[in-house]
Coordinates of C-alpha atoms in Angstrom, one line a residue:
T26 CA 117.0 -23.4 -150.1
P27 CA 118.1 -19.7 -150.5
E28 CA 114.5 -18.7 -151.5
E29 CA 113.1 -20.3 -148.3
Y30 CA 115.7 -18.6 -146.2
R31 CA 114.9 -15.2 -147.8
A32 CA 111.2 -15.7 -147.4
K33 CA 111.6 -16.6 -143.7
A34 CA 114.0 -13.6 -143.1
Q35 CA 111.4 -11.3 -144.7
Q36 CA 108.7 -12.7 -142.5
V37 CA 110.8 -12.4 -139.3
L38 CA 112.0 -8.9 -140.1
G39 CA 108.6 -7.7 -141.3
M40 CA 110.1 -5.9 -144.3
P41 CA 111.3 -6.8 -147.8
L42 CA 115.0 -7.7 -148.3
P43 CA 117.0 -6.1 -151.1
P44 CA 117.3 -8.4 -154.2
A45 CA 120.1 -10.9 -154.1
N46 CA 122.8 -10.1 -156.6
G47 CA 123.6 -13.7 -157.3
R48 CA 127.4 -13.1 -157.1
S49 CA 129.4 -16.0 -155.8
V50 CA 131.9 -15.5 -152.9
C51 CA 134.8 -16.3 -155.3
R52 CA 133.6 -13.5 -157.6
V53 CA 133.3 -11.0 -154.8
L54 CA 136.8 -11.9 -153.5
K55 CA 138.2 -11.6 -157.1
D56 CA 136.7 -8.1 -157.4
A57 CA 138.0 -7.1 -154.0
C58 CA 141.5 -8.2 -155.0
A59 CA 141.2 -6.2 -158.2
V60 CA 140.3 -3.1 -156.2
L61 CA 143.2 -3.6 -153.8
G62 CA 145.5 -4.2 -156.8
K63 CA 144.8 -0.7 -158.2
S64 CA 147.0 0.8 -155.5
L65 CA 148.6 -2.3 -153.9
R66 CA 151.4 -0.4 -152.1
V67 CA 149.1 2.0 -150.4
H68 CA 146.8 -0.8 -149.3
L69 CA 149.6 -3.0 -148.0
I70 CA 151.0 -0.1 -146.0
T71 CA 147.5 0.6 -144.6
I72 CA 146.9 -3.1 -143.7
V73 CA 150.3 -3.5 -142.0
S74 CA 150.0 -0.2 -140.1
C75 CA 146.5 -1.1 -138.8
A76 CA 147.6 -4.6 -137.8
A77 CA 150.6 -3.2 -135.9
G78 CA 148.5 -0.5 -134.2
I79 CA 145.8 -3.0 -133.2
T80 CA 148.3 -5.5 -131.9
I81 CA 150.2 -3.0 -129.8
T82 CA 146.9 -1.7 -128.4
L83 CA 145.6 -5.2 -127.5
L84 CA 148.9 -6.1 -125.9
Y85 CA 149.0 -2.9 -123.9
S86 CA 145.4 -3.2 -122.8
T87 CA 145.7 -6.8 -121.6
L88 CA 148.7 -6.0 -119.4
L89 CA 147.5 -2.6 -118.2
G90 CA 146.3 -3.6 -114.8
D91 CA 149.6 -5.3 -113.9
Y92 CA 151.5 -2.4 -115.4
G93 CA 149.6 0.1 -113.4
Q94 CA 150.1 -1.9 -110.2
M95 CA 153.9 -2.1 -110.8
L96 CA 154.1 1.5 -111.8
F97 CA 152.1 3.0 -108.9
G98 CA 152.7 0.3 -106.3
N99 CA 149.2 -0.8 -105.5
K100 CA 146.5 -2.9 -107.1
A101 CA 143.8 -0.2 -106.9
A102 CA 145.9 2.2 -109.0
G103 CA 146.3 -0.6 -111.6
K104 CA 142.5 -1.0 -111.8
D105 CA 142.1 2.8 -112.0
L106 CA 144.6 3.0 -114.9
A107 CA 142.8 0.2 -116.7
R108 CA 139.4 1.9 -116.2
M109 CA 140.7 5.2 -117.3
Y110 CA 142.2 3.6 -120.4
N111 CA 138.9 2.0 -121.3
V112 CA 137.0 5.2 -120.9
W113 CA 139.4 7.2 -123.1
T114 CA 139.5 4.4 -125.7
C115 CA 135.7 4.5 -125.8
I116 CA 135.8 8.3 -126.2
G117 CA 138.3 8.0 -129.0
G118 CA 136.3 5.3 -130.7
A119 CA 133.1 7.3 -130.5
V120 CA 134.4 10.8 -131.2
V121 CA 137.9 11.0 -132.5
N122 CA 137.8 8.1 -135.0
P123 CA 134.7 9.3 -136.9
L124 CA 136.1 12.9 -136.9
A125 CA 139.5 11.7 -138.3
A126 CA 137.7 9.6 -141.0
Y127 CA 135.6 12.6 -142.0
L128 CA 138.7 14.8 -142.2
G129 CA 140.5 12.1 -144.2
D130 CA 137.7 12.0 -146.7
K131 CA 137.5 15.7 -147.0
I132 CA 141.2 16.5 -147.1
G133 CA 143.1 13.6 -148.1
G134 CA 144.6 10.9 -150.1
G135 CA 143.9 11.7 -153.7
T136 CA 144.0 8.1 -154.6
K137 CA 141.0 7.2 -156.8
V138 CA 140.1 3.6 -157.3

């Protein structure tokens, strides 16, 4: 039962869990759709842009070793290019993305939900 699960989770974690809100998954999804519907155009543009960016990045990163080998003419250069890409992607994820999100919160949008 859910009560037994929560009791066991509290025991394992050694701390109390926040109270369950009792909302069903269907209700949560309905509320989420209501929020998205407030500015549907903006949300759709954001979703499509993010999906395109992630797809392009994933395709590029999976072919990077071969691309580097063809571009520079040897296998070691392809591995170096892939390694360098991974390092800079990590730096971007750890530093640039949070900074951009912070600036976006402070400067931008103006859309209030």
